[in-house]
Amino acid sequence: MGPFMTLSPTLVTGATGLVGNNVVRQLLSRGWSVRVLARDGADPRPLAGLDVEIFRGDIRRPETLSSACSGVGAVIHAAGYVHLGRTGLDLQRAINVEGTRNVARTARQAGANGSHLLVRRGGNRAGRSARPMKTRPADPRGCTYAISKREAEQAVHDEIGRGLDAVIVNPGFMLGPWDWKPSSGRMLLEVARGRGLLAPRGSFSVCDVRDVASGIISAAERGARGRRYLMAGENTTYLAAWRLFARLTGGRRPWMTAGPAMLFLAGRGGDLAARLSGRESDINSAAIAYARLPKNYTSRRAREELGYASRPLEETVRDAWTWFQDNGYA
């Protein structure tokens, strides 16, 4: 399958985002022919100077996908909408669920021979825990993002049942260069600006987006049909990660983790503000409950079957910070 895909174009959706842009750049560096799907009005900077074929379209509009999928050797779907909260389920379903269904169905109908990528950050059911959970995790069902990503995975499996050759990749929390929006890097930037004095309770697995992009390409080349691959990194607490962020960026060192009462008040305060303003901020009860989920994982399957490897966390953070500095974010 690999030689065919290097000769035929590989379609990447979400090519202006953190994952998609890193995938595009790695594909090009390996000599692959790359086609991208980009919405009208998308930020031109991520694709500037790259030798890619650009198709204009939207994953929510199936009629714009057929020509983009025609003649491709693989489809890597990295487009999505991320907001951790209790609101916006209709929008997240339209993009993350129906958009994913549209891409998967169109790829199957076009005979795309390769990988459909589903990005899902964290969650207590994304992979095998690195150690047994000692307490029952917080219920994530109120988080609309988690709901939409579970439903999106099911949409992919529905198309696999109809004959689609697809795999699913579940990354950990990703940092690294080419984070134009920025997305995950917002956490690093907030700590660098001294706004992370009280870290949330909980732990997560932080990985380098460049390692994930390499793993995605390996999954496209030799992943087992219908398989889910977890691509994680270093398991750490938010407090330890934020202190590392502060040390490497020169930001103020976080004092401690926020206590249960403070987290409860912050979450309820965010919910109230959202009801009054009609716009939900990043601080809300669903996002706090999601952060507290145990998200420590092992990538054993991806390592054994795809050769996935993750670099040291300090290297990842340092490179991400350097990229933000070089591009005027810091």
PDB file of C-alpha atoms in Angstrom, residues 38-301:
ATOM      1  CA  ALA A  38      -9.180  24.075   2.845  1.00  0.00           C
ATOM      2  CA  ARG A  39     -12.172  26.288   3.493  1.00  0.00           C
ATOM      3  CA  ASP A  40     -12.558  29.630   1.790  1.00  0.00           C
ATOM      4  CA  GLY A  41     -11.047  32.271   4.041  1.00  0.00           C
ATOM      5  CA  ALA A  42      -8.740  29.836   5.847  1.00  0.00           C
ATOM      6  CA  ASP A  43      -5.503  31.266   7.271  1.00  0.00           C
ATOM      7  CA  PRO A  44      -3.045  31.203   4.326  1.00  0.00           C
ATOM      8  CA  ARG A  45       0.107  31.107   6.482  1.00  0.00           C
ATOM      9  CA  PRO A  46       0.179  27.348   7.287  1.00  0.00           C
ATOM     10  CA  LEU A  47       0.283  26.383   3.598  1.00  0.00           C
ATOM     11  CA  ALA A  48       2.416  29.264   2.315  1.00  0.00           C
ATOM     12  CA  GLY A  49       5.342  28.011   0.240  1.00  0.00           C
ATOM     13  CA  LEU A  50       4.278  24.348   0.438  1.00  0.00           C
ATOM     14  CA  ASP A  51       4.012  22.273  -2.730  1.00  0.00           C
ATOM     15  CA  VAL A  52       0.438  21.112  -2.189  1.00  0.00           C
ATOM     16  CA  GLU A  53      -2.666  20.912  -4.353  1.00  0.00           C
ATOM     17  CA  ILE A  54      -5.415  22.932  -2.689  1.00  0.00           C
ATOM     18  CA  PHE A  55      -9.081  22.006  -3.057  1.00  0.00           C
ATOM     19  CA  ARG A  56     -11.595  24.430  -1.591  1.00  0.00           C
ATOM     20  CA  GLY A  57     -14.368  22.830   0.398  1.00  0.00           C
ATOM     21  CA  ASP A  58     -15.903  22.083   3.766  1.00  0.00           C
ATOM     22  CA  ILE A  59     -16.310  18.705   5.433  1.00  0.00           C
ATOM     23  CA  ARG A  60     -19.868  19.731   6.343  1.00  0.00           C
ATOM     24  CA  ARG A  61     -20.700  19.941   2.624  1.00  0.00           C
ATOM     25  CA  PRO A  62     -20.386  16.477   1.072  1.00  0.00           C
ATOM     26  CA  GLU A  63     -20.714  17.868  -2.450  1.00  0.00           C
ATOM     27  CA  THR A  64     -17.316  19.577  -2.038  1.00  0.00           C
ATOM     28  CA  LEU A  65     -15.529  16.348  -1.063  1.00  0.00           C
ATOM     29  CA  SER A  66     -15.974  14.144  -4.125  1.00  0.00           C
ATOM     30  CA  SER A  67     -13.477  15.942  -6.358  1.00  0.00           C
ATOM     31  CA  ALA A  68     -10.970  16.236  -3.501  1.00  0.00           C
ATOM     32  CA  CYS A  69     -11.112  12.464  -2.868  1.00  0.00           C
ATOM     33  CA  SER A  70     -10.978  11.489  -6.543  1.00  0.00           C
ATOM     34  CA  GLY A  71      -7.811   9.600  -7.435  1.00  0.00           C
ATOM     35  CA  VAL A  72      -6.174   9.762  -3.996  1.00  0.00           C
ATOM     36  CA  GLY A  73      -4.241   6.920  -2.406  1.00  0.00           C
ATOM     37  CA  ALA A  74      -5.149   7.806   1.180  1.00  0.00           C
ATOM     38  CA  VAL A  75      -7.272  10.241   3.157  1.00  0.00           C
ATOM     39  CA  ILE A  76      -5.947  11.574   6.457  1.00  0.00           C
ATOM     40  CA  HIS A  77      -8.754  13.367   8.261  1.00  0.00           C
ATOM     41  CA  ALA A  78      -7.425  15.862  10.796  1.00  0.00           C
ATOM     42  CA  ALA A  79     -10.184  18.474  10.654  1.00  0.00           C
ATOM     43  CA  GLY A  80     -12.293  19.108  13.717  1.00  0.00           C
ATOM     44  CA  TYR A  81     -13.650  21.605  16.197  1.00  0.00           C
ATOM     45  CA  VAL A  82     -12.467  21.589  19.804  1.00  0.00           C
ATOM     46  CA  HIS A  83     -14.188  23.248  22.734  1.00  0.00           C
ATOM     47  CA  LEU A  84     -14.356  21.635  26.164  1.00  0.00           C
ATOM     48  CA  GLY A  85     -17.624  22.695  27.710  1.00  0.00           C
ATOM     49  CA  ARG A  86     -21.331  22.017  28.056  1.00  0.00           C
ATOM     50  CA  THR A  87     -22.477  24.137  25.112  1.00  0.00           C
ATOM     51  CA  GLY A  88     -22.146  23.946  21.347  1.00  0.00           C
ATOM     52  CA  LEU A  89     -23.111  20.304  20.886  1.00  0.00           C
ATOM     53  CA  ASP A  90     -24.948  21.016  17.622  1.00  0.00           C
ATOM     54  CA  LEU A  91     -21.862  22.678  16.102  1.00  0.00           C
ATOM     55  CA  GLN A  92     -19.505  19.963  17.344  1.00  0.00           C
ATOM     56  CA  ARG A  93     -21.777  17.271  15.959  1.00  0.00           C
ATOM     57  CA  ALA A  94     -22.006  19.069  12.614  1.00  0.00           C
ATOM     58  CA  ILE A  95     -18.209  19.252  12.287  1.00  0.00           C
ATOM     59  CA  ASN A  96     -16.820  16.369  14.324  1.00  0.00           C
ATOM     60  CA  VAL A  97     -19.523  13.777  13.698  1.00  0.00           C
ATOM     61  CA  GLU A  98     -21.298  14.568  10.428  1.00  0.00           C
ATOM     62  CA  GLY A  99     -18.132  16.040   8.912  1.00  0.00           C
ATOM     63  CA  THR A 100     -16.250  12.869   9.789  1.00  0.00           C
ATOM     64  CA  ARG A 101     -19.080  10.746   8.397  1.00  0.00           C
ATOM     65  CA  ASN A 102     -19.001  12.757   5.159  1.00  0.00           C
ATOM     66  CA  VAL A 103     -15.236  12.300   4.739  1.00  0.00           C
ATOM     67  CA  ALA A 104     -15.347   8.583   5.561  1.00  0.00           C
ATOM     68  CA  ARG A 105     -18.284   7.917   3.266  1.00  0.00           C
ATOM     69  CA  THR A 106     -16.798   9.896   0.388  1.00  0.00           C
ATOM     70  CA  ALA A 107     -13.427   8.179   0.809  1.00  0.00           C
ATOM     71  CA  ARG A 108     -15.122   4.789   0.688  1.00  0.00           C
ATOM     72  CA  GLN A 109     -17.165   5.678  -2.362  1.00  0.00           C
ATOM     73  CA  ALA A 110     -14.085   7.084  -4.117  1.00  0.00           C
ATOM     74  CA  GLY A 111     -12.112   3.944  -3.317  1.00  0.00           C
ATOM     75  CA  ALA A 112      -9.517   5.808  -1.240  1.00  0.00           C
ATOM     76  CA  ASN A 113      -7.049   3.173  -0.176  1.00  0.00           C
ATOM     77  CA  GLY A 114      -5.686   4.103   3.204  1.00  0.00           C
ATOM     78  CA  SER A 115      -6.162   5.750   6.526  1.00  0.00           C
ATOM     79  CA  HIS A 116      -8.926   7.844   7.960  1.00  0.00           C
ATOM     80  CA  LEU A 117      -7.570   9.781  10.893  1.00  0.00           C
ATOM     81  CA  LEU A 118      -9.736  10.663  13.843  1.00  0.00           C
ATOM     82  CA  VAL A 119      -8.157  13.004  16.375  1.00  0.00           C
ATOM     83  CA  ARG A 120      -9.443  12.697  19.910  1.00  0.00           C
ATOM     84  CA  ARG A 121      -7.649  14.445  22.759  1.00  0.00           C
ATOM     85  CA  GLY A 122      -7.679  12.484  26.001  1.00  0.00           C
ATOM     86  CA  GLY A 123     -10.727  10.825  27.493  1.00  0.00           C
ATOM     87  CA  ASN A 124     -10.862   7.867  29.843  1.00  0.00           C
ATOM     88  CA  ARG A 125     -11.771   5.401  27.084  1.00  0.00           C
ATOM     89  CA  ALA A 126      -9.216   6.322  24.419  1.00  0.00           C
ATOM     90  CA  GLY A 127      -6.686   3.643  25.357  1.00  0.00           C
ATOM     91  CA  ARG A 128      -5.194   1.466  28.027  1.00  0.00           C
ATOM     92  CA  SER A 129      -4.308   3.196  31.274  1.00  0.00           C
ATOM     93  CA  ALA A 130      -0.662   3.142  32.261  1.00  0.00           C
ATOM     94  CA  ARG A 131      -1.677   2.211  35.769  1.00  0.00           C
ATOM     95  CA  PRO A 132      -4.923   1.046  37.375  1.00  0.00           C
ATOM     96  CA  MET A 133      -7.395   3.783  38.240  1.00  0.00           C
ATOM     97  CA  LYS A 134      -7.869   3.969  42.000  1.00  0.00           C
ATOM     98  CA  THR A 135     -11.028   6.040  41.895  1.00  0.00           C
ATOM     99  CA  ARG A 136     -13.986   6.243  39.570  1.00  0.00           C
ATOM    100  CA  PRO A 137     -13.279   9.003  37.012  1.00  0.00           C
ATOM    101  CA  ALA A 138     -15.493  12.040  36.776  1.00  0.00           C
ATOM    102  CA  ASP A 139     -18.415  11.575  34.397  1.00  0.00           C
ATOM    103  CA  PRO A 140     -17.413  13.231  31.090  1.00  0.00           C
ATOM    104  CA  ARG A 141     -20.832  12.965  29.468  1.00  0.00           C
ATOM    105  CA  GLY A 142     -21.600  16.640  29.981  1.00  0.00           C
ATOM    106  CA  CYS A 143     -18.599  17.595  27.849  1.00  0.00           C
ATOM    107  CA  THR A 144     -19.915  18.145  24.337  1.00  0.00           C
ATOM    108  CA  TYR A 145     -16.494  17.582  22.769  1.00  0.00           C
ATOM    109  CA  ALA A 146     -16.192  14.126  24.353  1.00  0.00           C
ATOM    110  CA  ILE A 147     -19.703  13.282  23.179  1.00  0.00           C
ATOM    111  CA  SER A 148     -18.963  14.374  19.620  1.00  0.00           C
ATOM    112  CA  LYS A 149     -15.680  12.449  19.405  1.00  0.00           C
ATOM    113  CA  ARG A 150     -17.231   9.209  20.629  1.00  0.00           C
ATOM    114  CA  GLU A 151     -19.954   9.583  18.029  1.00  0.00           C
ATOM    115  CA  ALA A 152     -17.380  10.428  15.353  1.00  0.00           C
ATOM    116  CA  GLU A 153     -15.469   7.223  16.067  1.00  0.00           C
ATOM    117  CA  GLN A 154     -18.700   5.288  15.683  1.00  0.00           C
ATOM    118  CA  ALA A 155     -19.294   7.004  12.328  1.00  0.00           C
ATOM    119  CA  VAL A 156     -15.902   5.729  11.144  1.00  0.00           C
ATOM    120  CA  HIS A 157     -16.663   2.202  12.352  1.00  0.00           C
ATOM    121  CA  ASP A 158     -19.988   2.333  10.498  1.00  0.00           C
ATOM    122  CA  GLU A 159     -18.117   3.019   7.258  1.00  0.00           C
ATOM    123  CA  ILE A 160     -15.520   0.355   8.037  1.00  0.00           C
ATOM    124  CA  GLY A 161     -18.446  -2.061   8.250  1.00  0.00           C
ATOM    125  CA  ARG A 162     -19.397  -0.968   4.729  1.00  0.00           C
ATOM    126  CA  GLY A 163     -15.913  -1.659   3.374  1.00  0.00           C
ATOM    127  CA  LEU A 164     -13.796   1.395   4.208  1.00  0.00           C
ATOM    128  CA  ASP A 165     -10.114   0.609   4.837  1.00  0.00           C
ATOM    129  CA  ALA A 166      -9.531   2.829   7.869  1.00  0.00           C
ATOM    130  CA  VAL A 167      -7.720   3.122  11.160  1.00  0.00           C
ATOM    131  CA  ILE A 168      -8.243   5.526  14.049  1.00  0.00           C
ATOM    132  CA  VAL A 169      -5.468   7.397  15.834  1.00  0.00           C
ATOM    133  CA  ASN A 170      -5.966   8.754  19.354  1.00  0.00           C
ATOM    134  CA  PRO A 171      -3.185  11.214  20.300  1.00  0.00           C
ATOM    135  CA  GLY A 172      -2.458  12.492  23.755  1.00  0.00           C
ATOM    136  CA  PHE A 173      -2.157  16.208  24.535  1.00  0.00           C
ATOM    137  CA  MET A 174       0.012  17.531  21.716  1.00  0.00           C
ATOM    138  CA  LEU A 175       2.578  20.323  21.717  1.00  0.00           C
ATOM    139  CA  GLY A 176       5.044  21.318  19.052  1.00  0.00           C
ATOM    140  CA  PRO A 177       5.716  23.648  16.126  1.00  0.00           C
ATOM    141  CA  TRP A 178       3.298  24.841  13.425  1.00  0.00           C
ATOM    142  CA  ASP A 179       0.552  25.561  15.956  1.00  0.00           C
ATOM    143  CA  TRP A 180      -0.834  28.496  14.000  1.00  0.00           C
ATOM    144  CA  LYS A 181      -4.190  28.950  15.707  1.00  0.00           C
ATOM    145  CA  PRO A 182      -2.799  28.216  18.384  1.00  0.00           C
ATOM    146  CA  SER A 183      -4.610  25.167  19.756  1.00  0.00           C
ATOM    147  CA  SER A 184      -2.973  23.005  22.443  1.00  0.00           C
ATOM    148  CA  GLY A 185      -0.150  25.536  22.657  1.00  0.00           C
ATOM    149  CA  ARG A 186      -2.509  28.005  24.291  1.00  0.00           C
ATOM    150  CA  MET A 187      -1.832  26.240  27.579  1.00  0.00           C
ATOM    151  CA  LEU A 188       1.904  26.781  27.194  1.00  0.00           C
ATOM    152  CA  LEU A 189       1.407  30.437  26.252  1.00  0.00           C
ATOM    153  CA  GLU A 190      -0.898  31.081  29.211  1.00  0.00           C
ATOM    154  CA  VAL A 191       1.660  29.685  31.657  1.00  0.00           C
ATOM    155  CA  ALA A 192       4.408  31.713  29.966  1.00  0.00           C
ATOM    156  CA  ARG A 193       2.315  34.851  30.499  1.00  0.00           C
ATOM    157  CA  GLY A 194       2.006  34.122  34.218  1.00  0.00           C
ATOM    158  CA  ARG A 195      -1.660  33.112  34.127  1.00  0.00           C
ATOM    159  CA  GLY A 196      -1.184  29.611  35.481  1.00  0.00           C
ATOM    160  CA  LEU A 197      -0.513  30.101  39.170  1.00  0.00           C
ATOM    161  CA  LEU A 198      -3.020  27.430  40.223  1.00  0.00           C
ATOM    162  CA  ALA A 199      -2.843  24.260  38.149  1.00  0.00           C
ATOM    163  CA  PRO A 200      -5.884  22.015  37.692  1.00  0.00           C
ATOM    164  CA  ARG A 201      -5.988  18.724  39.524  1.00  0.00           C
ATOM    165  CA  GLY A 202      -5.376  15.651  37.449  1.00  0.00           C
ATOM    166  CA  SER A 203      -2.869  14.201  35.032  1.00  0.00           C
ATOM    167  CA  PHE A 204      -2.444  13.823  31.299  1.00  0.00           C
ATOM    168  CA  SER A 205      -0.120  12.398  28.666  1.00  0.00           C
ATOM    169  CA  VAL A 206       1.828  15.071  26.764  1.00  0.00           C
ATOM    170  CA  CYS A 207       3.297  14.139  23.401  1.00  0.00           C
ATOM    171  CA  ASP A 208       5.060  15.839  20.504  1.00  0.00           C
ATOM    172  CA  VAL A 209       2.869  16.546  17.490  1.00  0.00           C
ATOM    173  CA  ARG A 210       5.803  15.687  15.206  1.00  0.00           C
ATOM    174  CA  ASP A 211       5.935  12.184  16.690  1.00  0.00           C
ATOM    175  CA  VAL A 212       2.174  11.845  16.282  1.00  0.00           C
ATOM    176  CA  ALA A 213       2.387  13.017  12.652  1.00  0.00           C
ATOM    177  CA  SER A 214       5.057  10.409  11.973  1.00  0.00           C
ATOM    178  CA  GLY A 215       2.888   7.776  13.648  1.00  0.00           C
ATOM    179  CA  ILE A 216      -0.087   8.792  11.523  1.00  0.00           C
ATOM    180  CA  ILE A 217       1.916   8.286   8.348  1.00  0.00           C
ATOM    181  CA  SER A 218       3.018   4.875   9.607  1.00  0.00           C
ATOM    182  CA  ALA A 219      -0.626   4.042  10.308  1.00  0.00           C
ATOM    183  CA  ALA A 220      -1.523   5.066   6.748  1.00  0.00           C
ATOM    184  CA  GLU A 221       1.194   2.808   5.391  1.00  0.00           C
ATOM    185  CA  ARG A 222       0.738  -0.314   7.493  1.00  0.00           C
ATOM    186  CA  GLY A 223      -1.978   0.125  10.117  1.00  0.00           C
ATOM    187  CA  ALA A 224      -4.396  -2.781  10.545  1.00  0.00           C
ATOM    188  CA  ARG A 225      -7.870  -2.106   9.170  1.00  0.00           C
ATOM    189  CA  GLY A 226     -10.323  -1.147  11.897  1.00  0.00           C
ATOM    190  CA  ARG A 227      -7.586  -0.768  14.521  1.00  0.00           C
ATOM    191  CA  ARG A 228      -7.324   2.076  17.045  1.00  0.00           C
ATOM    192  CA  TYR A 229      -3.823   3.325  17.860  1.00  0.00           C
ATOM    193  CA  LEU A 230      -3.126   5.401  20.940  1.00  0.00           C
ATOM    194  CA  MET A 231      -0.168   7.747  20.504  1.00  0.00           C
ATOM    195  CA  ALA A 232       0.708   9.221  23.867  1.00  0.00           C
ATOM    196  CA  GLY A 233       3.833  10.655  25.459  1.00  0.00           C
ATOM    197  CA  GLU A 234       5.033  11.447  28.970  1.00  0.00           C
ATOM    198  CA  ASN A 235       2.463  10.926  31.705  1.00  0.00           C
ATOM    199  CA  THR A 236       2.564  13.812  34.156  1.00  0.00           C
ATOM    200  CA  THR A 237       0.405  15.927  36.423  1.00  0.00           C
ATOM    201  CA  TYR A 238      -0.769  19.340  35.279  1.00  0.00           C
ATOM    202  CA  LEU A 239       1.202  20.915  38.113  1.00  0.00           C
ATOM    203  CA  ALA A 240       4.474  19.239  37.079  1.00  0.00           C
ATOM    204  CA  ALA A 241       3.897  20.104  33.413  1.00  0.00           C
ATOM    205  CA  TRP A 242       3.065  23.733  34.180  1.00  0.00           C
ATOM    206  CA  ARG A 243       6.164  24.087  36.343  1.00  0.00           C
ATOM    207  CA  LEU A 244       8.220  22.735  33.441  1.00  0.00           C
ATOM    208  CA  PHE A 245       6.482  25.201  31.090  1.00  0.00           C
ATOM    209  CA  ALA A 246       7.299  28.065  33.455  1.00  0.00           C
ATOM    210  CA  ARG A 247      10.937  27.043  33.793  1.00  0.00           C
ATOM    211  CA  LEU A 248      11.516  26.816  30.045  1.00  0.00           C
ATOM    212  CA  THR A 249       9.594  29.980  29.111  1.00  0.00           C
ATOM    213  CA  GLY A 250      10.562  32.211  32.033  1.00  0.00           C
ATOM    214  CA  GLY A 251       6.962  32.389  33.251  1.00  0.00           C
ATOM    215  CA  ARG A 252       5.863  32.531  36.878  1.00  0.00           C
ATOM    216  CA  ARG A 253       6.074  29.170  38.596  1.00  0.00           C
ATOM    217  CA  PRO A 254       2.648  27.742  39.546  1.00  0.00           C
ATOM    218  CA  TRP A 255       2.102  27.684  43.283  1.00  0.00           C
ATOM    219  CA  MET A 256       0.015  24.513  43.677  1.00  0.00           C
ATOM    220  CA  THR A 257      -3.021  22.668  42.393  1.00  0.00           C
ATOM    221  CA  ALA A 258      -6.414  24.244  42.928  1.00  0.00           C
ATOM    222  CA  GLY A 259      -8.453  22.538  45.643  1.00  0.00           C
ATOM    223  CA  PRO A 260     -11.860  20.883  45.095  1.00  0.00           C
ATOM    224  CA  ALA A 261     -13.807  23.834  46.501  1.00  0.00           C
ATOM    225  CA  MET A 262     -11.956  26.314  44.300  1.00  0.00           C
ATOM    226  CA  LEU A 263     -12.475  24.149  41.217  1.00  0.00           C
ATOM    227  CA  PHE A 264     -16.184  23.806  42.007  1.00  0.00           C
ATOM    228  CA  LEU A 265     -16.602  27.551  42.387  1.00  0.00           C
ATOM    229  CA  ALA A 266     -14.585  28.271  39.254  1.00  0.00           C
ATOM    230  CA  GLY A 267     -16.635  25.821  37.230  1.00  0.00           C
ATOM    231  CA  ARG A 268     -19.978  27.085  38.457  1.00  0.00           C
ATOM    232  CA  GLY A 269     -18.840  30.655  37.995  1.00  0.00           C
ATOM    233  CA  GLY A 270     -17.892  29.899  34.403  1.00  0.00           C
ATOM    234  CA  ASP A 271     -21.256  28.234  33.805  1.00  0.00           C
ATOM    235  CA  LEU A 272     -23.090  31.258  35.197  1.00  0.00           C
ATOM    236  CA  ALA A 273     -21.050  33.666  33.094  1.00  0.00           C
ATOM    237  CA  ALA A 274     -21.847  31.587  29.999  1.00  0.00           C
ATOM    238  CA  ARG A 275     -25.575  31.751  30.693  1.00  0.00           C
ATOM    239  CA  LEU A 276     -25.445  35.501  31.180  1.00  0.00           C
ATOM    240  CA  SER A 277     -23.249  36.286  28.203  1.00  0.00           C
ATOM    241  CA  GLY A 278     -24.312  33.528  25.830  1.00  0.00           C
ATOM    242  CA  ARG A 279     -20.663  32.600  25.270  1.00  0.00           C
ATOM    243  CA  GLU A 280     -18.887  29.833  27.179  1.00  0.00           C
ATOM    244  CA  SER A 281     -15.262  30.450  28.160  1.00  0.00           C
ATOM    245  CA  ASP A 282     -12.576  27.807  28.596  1.00  0.00           C
ATOM    246  CA  ILE A 283     -13.257  27.780  32.357  1.00  0.00           C
ATOM    247  CA  ASN A 284     -16.473  25.859  32.993  1.00  0.00           C
ATOM    248  CA  SER A 285     -17.606  22.861  34.993  1.00  0.00           C
ATOM    249  CA  ALA A 286     -17.394  20.403  32.072  1.00  0.00           C
ATOM    250  CA  ALA A 287     -13.843  21.431  31.155  1.00  0.00           C
ATOM    251  CA  ILE A 288     -12.752  21.110  34.799  1.00  0.00           C
ATOM    252  CA  ALA A 289     -14.363  17.670  35.127  1.00  0.00           C
ATOM    253  CA  TYR A 290     -12.688  16.599  31.884  1.00  0.00           C
ATOM    254  CA  ALA A 291      -9.287  17.795  33.128  1.00  0.00           C
ATOM    255  CA  ARG A 292      -9.662  15.690  36.265  1.00  0.00           C
ATOM    256  CA  LEU A 293     -10.133  12.469  34.307  1.00  0.00           C
ATOM    257  CA  PRO A 294      -7.152  10.095  34.616  1.00  0.00           C
ATOM    258  CA  LYS A 295      -5.444  10.373  31.231  1.00  0.00           C
ATOM    259  CA  ASN A 296      -2.207   8.403  31.671  1.00  0.00           C
ATOM    260  CA  TYR A 297      -1.715   6.009  28.779  1.00  0.00           C
ATOM    261  CA  THR A 298       0.688   3.595  27.161  1.00  0.00           C
ATOM    262  CA  SER A 299       1.299   3.512  23.402  1.00  0.00           C
ATOM    263  CA  ARG A 300       2.389  -0.129  23.328  1.00  0.00           C
ATOM    264  CA  ARG A 301       0.279  -1.142  20.324  1.00  0.00           C
TER     265      ARG A 301
END
